[in-house]
XYZ file of C-alpha atoms in Angstrom:
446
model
C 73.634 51.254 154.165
C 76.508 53.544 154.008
C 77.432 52.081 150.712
C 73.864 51.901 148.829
C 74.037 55.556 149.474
C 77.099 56.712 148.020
C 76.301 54.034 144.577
C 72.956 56.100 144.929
C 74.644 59.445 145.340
C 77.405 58.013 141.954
C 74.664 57.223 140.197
C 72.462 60.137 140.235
C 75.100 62.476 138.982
C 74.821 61.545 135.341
C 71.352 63.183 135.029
C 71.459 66.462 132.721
C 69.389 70.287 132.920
C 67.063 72.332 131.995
C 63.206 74.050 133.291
C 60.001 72.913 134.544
C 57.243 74.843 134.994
C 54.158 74.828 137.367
C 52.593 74.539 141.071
C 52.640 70.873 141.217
C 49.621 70.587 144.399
C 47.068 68.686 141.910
C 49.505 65.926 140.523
C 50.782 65.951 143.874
C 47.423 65.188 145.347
C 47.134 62.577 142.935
C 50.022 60.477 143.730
C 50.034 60.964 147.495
C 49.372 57.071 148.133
C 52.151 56.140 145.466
C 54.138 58.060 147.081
C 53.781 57.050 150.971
C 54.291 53.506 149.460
C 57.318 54.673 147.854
C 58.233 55.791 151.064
C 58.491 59.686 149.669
C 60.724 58.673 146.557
C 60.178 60.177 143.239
C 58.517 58.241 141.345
C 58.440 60.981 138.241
C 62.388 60.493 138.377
C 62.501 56.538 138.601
C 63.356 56.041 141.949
C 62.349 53.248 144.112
C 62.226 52.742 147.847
C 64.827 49.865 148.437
C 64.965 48.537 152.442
C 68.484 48.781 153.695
C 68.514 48.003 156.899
C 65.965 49.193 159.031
C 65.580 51.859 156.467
C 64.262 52.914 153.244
C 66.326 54.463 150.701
C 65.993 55.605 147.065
C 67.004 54.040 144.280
C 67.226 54.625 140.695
C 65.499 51.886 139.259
C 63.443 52.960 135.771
C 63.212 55.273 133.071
C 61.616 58.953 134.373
C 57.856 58.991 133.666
C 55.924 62.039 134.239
C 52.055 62.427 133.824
C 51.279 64.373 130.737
C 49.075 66.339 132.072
C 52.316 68.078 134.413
C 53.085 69.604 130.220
C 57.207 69.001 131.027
C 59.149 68.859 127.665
C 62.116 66.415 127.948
C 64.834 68.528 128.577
C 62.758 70.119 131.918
C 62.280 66.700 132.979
C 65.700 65.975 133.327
C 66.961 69.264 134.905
C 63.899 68.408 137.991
C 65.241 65.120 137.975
C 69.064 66.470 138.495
C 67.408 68.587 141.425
C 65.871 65.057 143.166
C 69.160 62.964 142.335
C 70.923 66.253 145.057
C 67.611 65.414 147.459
C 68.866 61.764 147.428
C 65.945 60.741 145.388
C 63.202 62.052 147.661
C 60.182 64.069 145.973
C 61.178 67.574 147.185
C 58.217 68.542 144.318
C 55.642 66.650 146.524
C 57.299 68.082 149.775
C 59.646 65.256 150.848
C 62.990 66.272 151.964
C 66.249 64.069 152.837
C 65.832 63.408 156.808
C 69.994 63.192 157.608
C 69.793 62.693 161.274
C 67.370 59.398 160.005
C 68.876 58.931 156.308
C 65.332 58.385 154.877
C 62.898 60.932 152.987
C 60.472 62.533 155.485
C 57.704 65.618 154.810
C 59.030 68.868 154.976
C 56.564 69.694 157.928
C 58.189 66.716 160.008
C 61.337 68.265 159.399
C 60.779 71.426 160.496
C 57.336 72.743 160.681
C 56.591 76.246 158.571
C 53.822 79.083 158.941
C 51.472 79.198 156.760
C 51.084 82.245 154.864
C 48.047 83.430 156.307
C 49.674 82.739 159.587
C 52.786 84.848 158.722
C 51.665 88.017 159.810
C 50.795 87.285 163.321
C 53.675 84.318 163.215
C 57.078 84.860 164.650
C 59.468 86.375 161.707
C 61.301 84.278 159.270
C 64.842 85.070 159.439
C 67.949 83.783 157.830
C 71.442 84.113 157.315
C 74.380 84.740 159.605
C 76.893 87.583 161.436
C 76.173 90.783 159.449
C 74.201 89.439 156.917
C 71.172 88.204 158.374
C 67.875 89.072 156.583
C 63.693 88.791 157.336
C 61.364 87.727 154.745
C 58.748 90.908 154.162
C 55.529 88.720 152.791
C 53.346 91.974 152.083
C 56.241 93.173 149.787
C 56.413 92.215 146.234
C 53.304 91.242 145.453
C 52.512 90.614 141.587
C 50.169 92.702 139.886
C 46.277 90.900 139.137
C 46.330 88.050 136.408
C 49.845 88.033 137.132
C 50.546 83.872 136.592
C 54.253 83.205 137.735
C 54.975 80.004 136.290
C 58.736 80.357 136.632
C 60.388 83.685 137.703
C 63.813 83.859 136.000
C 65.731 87.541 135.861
C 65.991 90.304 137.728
C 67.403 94.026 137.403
C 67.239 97.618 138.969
C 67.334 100.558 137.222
C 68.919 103.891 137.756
C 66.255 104.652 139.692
C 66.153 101.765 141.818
C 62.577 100.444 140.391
C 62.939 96.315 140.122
C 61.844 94.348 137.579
C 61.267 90.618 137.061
C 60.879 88.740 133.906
C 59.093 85.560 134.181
C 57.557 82.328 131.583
C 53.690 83.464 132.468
C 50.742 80.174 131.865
C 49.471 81.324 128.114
C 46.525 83.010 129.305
C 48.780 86.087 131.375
C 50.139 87.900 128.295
C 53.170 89.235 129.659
C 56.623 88.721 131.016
C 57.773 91.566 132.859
C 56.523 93.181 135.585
C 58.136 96.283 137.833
C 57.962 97.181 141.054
C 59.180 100.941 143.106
C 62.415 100.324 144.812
C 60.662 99.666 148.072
C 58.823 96.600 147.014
C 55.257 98.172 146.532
C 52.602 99.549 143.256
C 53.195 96.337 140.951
C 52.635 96.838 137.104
C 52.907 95.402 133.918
C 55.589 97.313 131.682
C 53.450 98.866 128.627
C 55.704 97.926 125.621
C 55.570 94.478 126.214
C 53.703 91.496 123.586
C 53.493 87.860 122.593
C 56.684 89.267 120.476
C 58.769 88.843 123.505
C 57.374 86.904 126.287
C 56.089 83.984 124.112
C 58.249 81.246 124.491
C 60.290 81.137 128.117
C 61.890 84.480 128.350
C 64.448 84.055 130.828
C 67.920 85.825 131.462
C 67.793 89.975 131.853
C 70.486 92.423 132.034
C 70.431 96.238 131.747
C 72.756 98.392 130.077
C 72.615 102.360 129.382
C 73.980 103.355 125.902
C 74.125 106.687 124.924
C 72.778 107.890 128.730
C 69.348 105.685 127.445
C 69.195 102.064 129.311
C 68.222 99.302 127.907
C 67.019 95.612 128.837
C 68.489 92.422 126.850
C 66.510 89.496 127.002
C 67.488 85.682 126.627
C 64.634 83.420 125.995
C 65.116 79.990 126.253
C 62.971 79.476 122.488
C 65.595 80.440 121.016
C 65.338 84.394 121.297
C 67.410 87.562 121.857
C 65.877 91.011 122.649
C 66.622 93.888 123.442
C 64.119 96.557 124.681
C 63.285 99.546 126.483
C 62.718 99.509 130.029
C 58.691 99.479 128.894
C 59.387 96.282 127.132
C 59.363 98.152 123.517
C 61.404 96.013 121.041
C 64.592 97.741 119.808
C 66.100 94.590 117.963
C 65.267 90.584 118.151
C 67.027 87.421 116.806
C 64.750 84.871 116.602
C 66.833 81.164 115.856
C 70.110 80.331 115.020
C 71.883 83.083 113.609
C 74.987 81.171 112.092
C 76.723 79.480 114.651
C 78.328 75.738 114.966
C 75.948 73.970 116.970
C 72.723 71.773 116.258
C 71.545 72.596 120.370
C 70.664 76.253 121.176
C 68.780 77.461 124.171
C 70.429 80.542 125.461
C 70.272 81.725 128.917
C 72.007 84.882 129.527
C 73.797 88.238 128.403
C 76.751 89.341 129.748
C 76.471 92.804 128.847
C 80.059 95.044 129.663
C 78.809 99.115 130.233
C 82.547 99.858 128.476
C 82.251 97.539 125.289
C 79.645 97.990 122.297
C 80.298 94.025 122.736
C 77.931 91.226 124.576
C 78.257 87.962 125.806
C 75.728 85.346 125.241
C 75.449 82.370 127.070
C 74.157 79.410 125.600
C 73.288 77.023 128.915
C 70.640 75.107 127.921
C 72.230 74.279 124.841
C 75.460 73.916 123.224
C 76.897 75.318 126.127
C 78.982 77.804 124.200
C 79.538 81.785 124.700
C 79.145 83.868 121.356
C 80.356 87.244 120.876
C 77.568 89.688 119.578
C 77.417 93.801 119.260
C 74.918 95.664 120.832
C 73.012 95.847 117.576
C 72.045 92.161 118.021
C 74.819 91.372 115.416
C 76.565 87.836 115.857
C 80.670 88.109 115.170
C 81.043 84.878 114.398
C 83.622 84.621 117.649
C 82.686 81.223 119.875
C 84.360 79.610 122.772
C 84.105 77.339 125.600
C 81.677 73.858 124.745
C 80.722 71.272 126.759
C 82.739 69.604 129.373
C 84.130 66.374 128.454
C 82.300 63.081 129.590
C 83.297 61.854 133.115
C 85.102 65.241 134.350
C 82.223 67.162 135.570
C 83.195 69.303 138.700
C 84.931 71.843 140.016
C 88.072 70.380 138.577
C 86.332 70.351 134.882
C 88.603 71.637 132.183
C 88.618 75.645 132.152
C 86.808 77.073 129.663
C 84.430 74.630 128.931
C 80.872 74.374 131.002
C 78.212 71.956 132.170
C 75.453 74.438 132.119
C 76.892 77.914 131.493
C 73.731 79.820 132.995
C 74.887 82.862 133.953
C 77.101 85.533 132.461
C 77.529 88.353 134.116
C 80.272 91.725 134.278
C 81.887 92.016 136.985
C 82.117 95.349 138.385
C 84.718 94.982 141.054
C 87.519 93.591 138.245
C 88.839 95.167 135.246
C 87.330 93.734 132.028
C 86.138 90.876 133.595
C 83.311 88.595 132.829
C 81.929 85.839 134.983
C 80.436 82.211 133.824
C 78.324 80.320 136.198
C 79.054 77.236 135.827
C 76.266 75.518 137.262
C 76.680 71.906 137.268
C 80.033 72.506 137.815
C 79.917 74.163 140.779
C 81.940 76.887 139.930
C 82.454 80.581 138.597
C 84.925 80.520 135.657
C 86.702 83.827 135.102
C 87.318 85.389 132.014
C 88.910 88.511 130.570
C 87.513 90.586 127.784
C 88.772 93.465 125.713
C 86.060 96.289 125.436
C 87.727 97.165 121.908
C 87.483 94.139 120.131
C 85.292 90.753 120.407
C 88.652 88.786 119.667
C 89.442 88.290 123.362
C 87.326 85.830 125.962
C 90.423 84.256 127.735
C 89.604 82.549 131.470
C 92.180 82.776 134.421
C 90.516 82.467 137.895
C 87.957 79.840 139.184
C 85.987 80.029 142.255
C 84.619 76.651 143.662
C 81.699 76.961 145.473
C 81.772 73.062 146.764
C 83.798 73.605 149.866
C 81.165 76.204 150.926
C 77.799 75.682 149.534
C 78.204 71.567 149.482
C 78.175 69.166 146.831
C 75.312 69.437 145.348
C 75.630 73.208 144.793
C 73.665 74.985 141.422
C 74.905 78.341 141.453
C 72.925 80.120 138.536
C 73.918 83.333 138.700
C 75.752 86.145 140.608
C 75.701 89.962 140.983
C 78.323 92.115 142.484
C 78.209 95.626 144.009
C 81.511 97.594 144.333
C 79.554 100.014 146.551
C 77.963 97.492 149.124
C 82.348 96.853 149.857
C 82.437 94.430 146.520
C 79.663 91.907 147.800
C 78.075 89.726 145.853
C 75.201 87.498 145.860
C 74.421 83.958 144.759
C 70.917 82.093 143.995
C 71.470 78.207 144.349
C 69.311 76.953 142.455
C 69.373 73.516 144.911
C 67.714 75.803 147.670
C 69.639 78.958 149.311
C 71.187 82.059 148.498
C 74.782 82.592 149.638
C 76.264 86.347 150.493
C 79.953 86.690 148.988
C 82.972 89.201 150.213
C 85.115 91.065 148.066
C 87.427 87.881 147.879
C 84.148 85.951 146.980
C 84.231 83.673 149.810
C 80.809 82.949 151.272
C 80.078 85.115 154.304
C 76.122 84.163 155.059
C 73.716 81.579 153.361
C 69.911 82.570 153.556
C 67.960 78.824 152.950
C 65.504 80.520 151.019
C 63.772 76.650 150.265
C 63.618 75.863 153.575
C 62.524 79.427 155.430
C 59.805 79.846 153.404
C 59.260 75.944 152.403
C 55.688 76.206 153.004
C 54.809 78.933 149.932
C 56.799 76.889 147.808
C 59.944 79.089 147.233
C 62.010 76.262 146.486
C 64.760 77.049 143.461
C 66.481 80.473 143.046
C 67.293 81.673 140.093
C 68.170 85.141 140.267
C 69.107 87.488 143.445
C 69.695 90.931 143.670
C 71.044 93.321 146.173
C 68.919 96.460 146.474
C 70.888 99.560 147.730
C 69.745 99.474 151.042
C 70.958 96.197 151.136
C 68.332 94.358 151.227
C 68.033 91.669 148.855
C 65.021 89.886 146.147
C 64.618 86.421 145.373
C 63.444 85.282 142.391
C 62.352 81.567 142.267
C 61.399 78.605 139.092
C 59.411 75.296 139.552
C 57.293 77.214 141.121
C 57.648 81.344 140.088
C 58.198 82.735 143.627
C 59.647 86.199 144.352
C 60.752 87.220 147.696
C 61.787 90.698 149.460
C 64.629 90.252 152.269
C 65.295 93.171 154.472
C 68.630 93.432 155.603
C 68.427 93.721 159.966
C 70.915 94.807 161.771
C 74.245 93.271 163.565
C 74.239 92.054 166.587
C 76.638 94.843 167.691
C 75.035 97.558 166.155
C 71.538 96.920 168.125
């Protein structure tokens, strides 16, 4: 038994990324009897229910096969598929979840039963995290404006003002991609400026800068697309395809955007996996580094400098001319030092592993720091929580955001924020979910 699961666990680490896209209840409803058979493997990924023992476990045993009518492209196929391989094979899509005390894929609500949302207000509060950091889910916050469709909810930012935004791949018939909210979670609403212009495609990554005491918003859209706006969506500049660099893959994901630099990062993480050097004027300078990880040394351990899914880039605050790479299938935050004078200088020295906290199977996307919350940071997994880092980024409280709150189907993050009360937003794909966490108090200080 013990060894069918670790050639199970071996083999389901070759399987690649990217970003599906929908509520999933229909199919779902569909297969239900293929999948009791299957003994709550995924069938969409390949696996098979094999006996071992008195038990069934799954097995990788076919090609992936998804029903066309579920409108995955390839590339989203595989990334859901990376995300069942870390379940042990069971449908976490259909609601199945790896049992450990019984070793065998069981539903969610045998697990651990959850309200249901009309239940929630009258239901005890959901509450995770640990010490200090402990946090309640506020269902009436947050709340997306009418015709809103969240397909997948991907970036989040505050402005000076403390107003949140979210930028999100809507279903074709909701026109937009980016809605704001006032800092306390309430009076949802479309941004103005916004068109097909940007939120065709799956807009995705989104930073904010202020240049010239005006801020800004830089988009990364996964169809091939940079933009930067105003804060009412208005286009200031957009690069739509390749714009001269090496590579014959090219999905970007994210802008690393430095407040002391007329310099940005872009990282490339559904594609070539590379970070190009642009100016603020959406003008490539032909500087390139990192590139895929070789074959057979994915991990932690991976060489430096080059990524297996470079999601996230992000400015770190807390560190002099520092920018830092999620490395998501990695595990790991790659360092890197900038010059805000010149593009010429990307150069990495520091690596965080998030393994020996978060687990194996850990898909940090992202992560934001805030010098005046004591240099905290925070983490979306996209594999199911959202870990709370110190100053000396070492994990200090993990809020299971896919569990808590399994039954509205918050399962991925993708983007977290703190707010500056503390409290902290979860943004959600495969389903769009976004969540509002209010920050209680320690034990000590009730």
């Amino acid at each position: 038994m013990a060894i069918l699961k670790l050639i199970c666990g071996i083999l389901c680490l070759g399987m690649a990324l990217a970003a599906p896209s929908r509520d999933f209840r229909q199919v779902c409803e569909r297969e239900a009897l293929k999948l009791k058979v299957n003994h709550g493997c995924c069938t969409f990924c390949g696996y098979e229910a094999v006996l071992a023992g008195d038990d069934f476990i799954c097995m990788p045993s076919g090609v992936p096969h998804f029903p066309t009518d579920m409108g995955l492209e390839e590339d989203d196929q595989e990334e859901y598929c990376q995300l069942v391989a870390a379940n042990h094979g069971c449908s976490d899509m259909c609601g199945f979840k790896f049992d450990l005390s019984s070793g065998t894929c069981r539903p969610v609500a045998d697990i651990k039963s959850q309200p249901s949302k009309t239940s929630q207000t009258t239901a005890a509060p959901i509450i995770g995290g640990q010490g200090k950091f402990r946090y309640q889910y506020m269902p009436e916050l947050l709340q997306p404006p009418p015709g809103a469709s969240l397909v997948n909810c991907h970036g989040l930012v505050t402005d000076s003002e403390n107003n949140i935004y979210l930028t999100y791949q809507n279903d074709g018939k909701d026109q937009n991609c980016l809605i704001k909210w006032k800092p306390d979670g309430t009076s949802p609403e479309f941004v103005s400026g916004q068109n097909d212009a940007l939120c065709s495609g799956t807009p995705h990554g989104l930073k904010i800068k202020e240049e010239g005491g005006t801020p800004y918003l830089y988009h990364a859209n996964n169809n091939q697309k940079l933009t930067k706006t105003t804060l009412d969506g208005t286009i200031i500049w957009q690069v739509n395809g390749t714009f001269g660099q090496n590579t014959t893959v090219y999905r970007p994901t994210w802008h690393a955007v430095p407040p002391n630099s007329n310099y940005t990062y872009l990282c490339d993480g559904y594609g070539s996996n590379n970070v190009y050097g642009f100016d603020i004027k959406g003008n490539f300078m032909h500087k390139t580094w990192g590139g895929r990880t070789p074959a057979g040394q994915k991990g932690p351990d991976a060489p430096h400098g080059t990524f297996s899914t470079n999601h996230g880039c992000t400015y770190d605050s807390r560190i002099e001319n520092t920018i830092i790479v999620s490395d998501r299938a990695n595990s790991r935050f790659e360092f890197f030092h900038y010059d805000p004078a010149t593009i010429d200088t990307f150069e990495w020295y520091h690596t965080v592993n998030l393994q020996p906290a978060m687990g194996t199977g850990t898909l940090p996307c992202n992560i934001r720091m805030y010098p005046e919350q004591d240099g905290r940071a925070i983490v979306p997994d996209l594999a199911g929580p959202v870990a709370v880092m110190d100053n000396n980024n070492e994990v200090i409280s993990v809020v299971n955001v896919s569990v808590l709150l399994a039954a509205e189907q918050h399962k991925h993050p993708h983007d977290a924020i703190f707010l500056p009360n503390g409290d902290m937003v979860v943004a959600t794909w495969a389903p769009g979910r976004i969540s509002y966490w209010k920050l209680l108090p320690s034990e000590e200080e009730q």
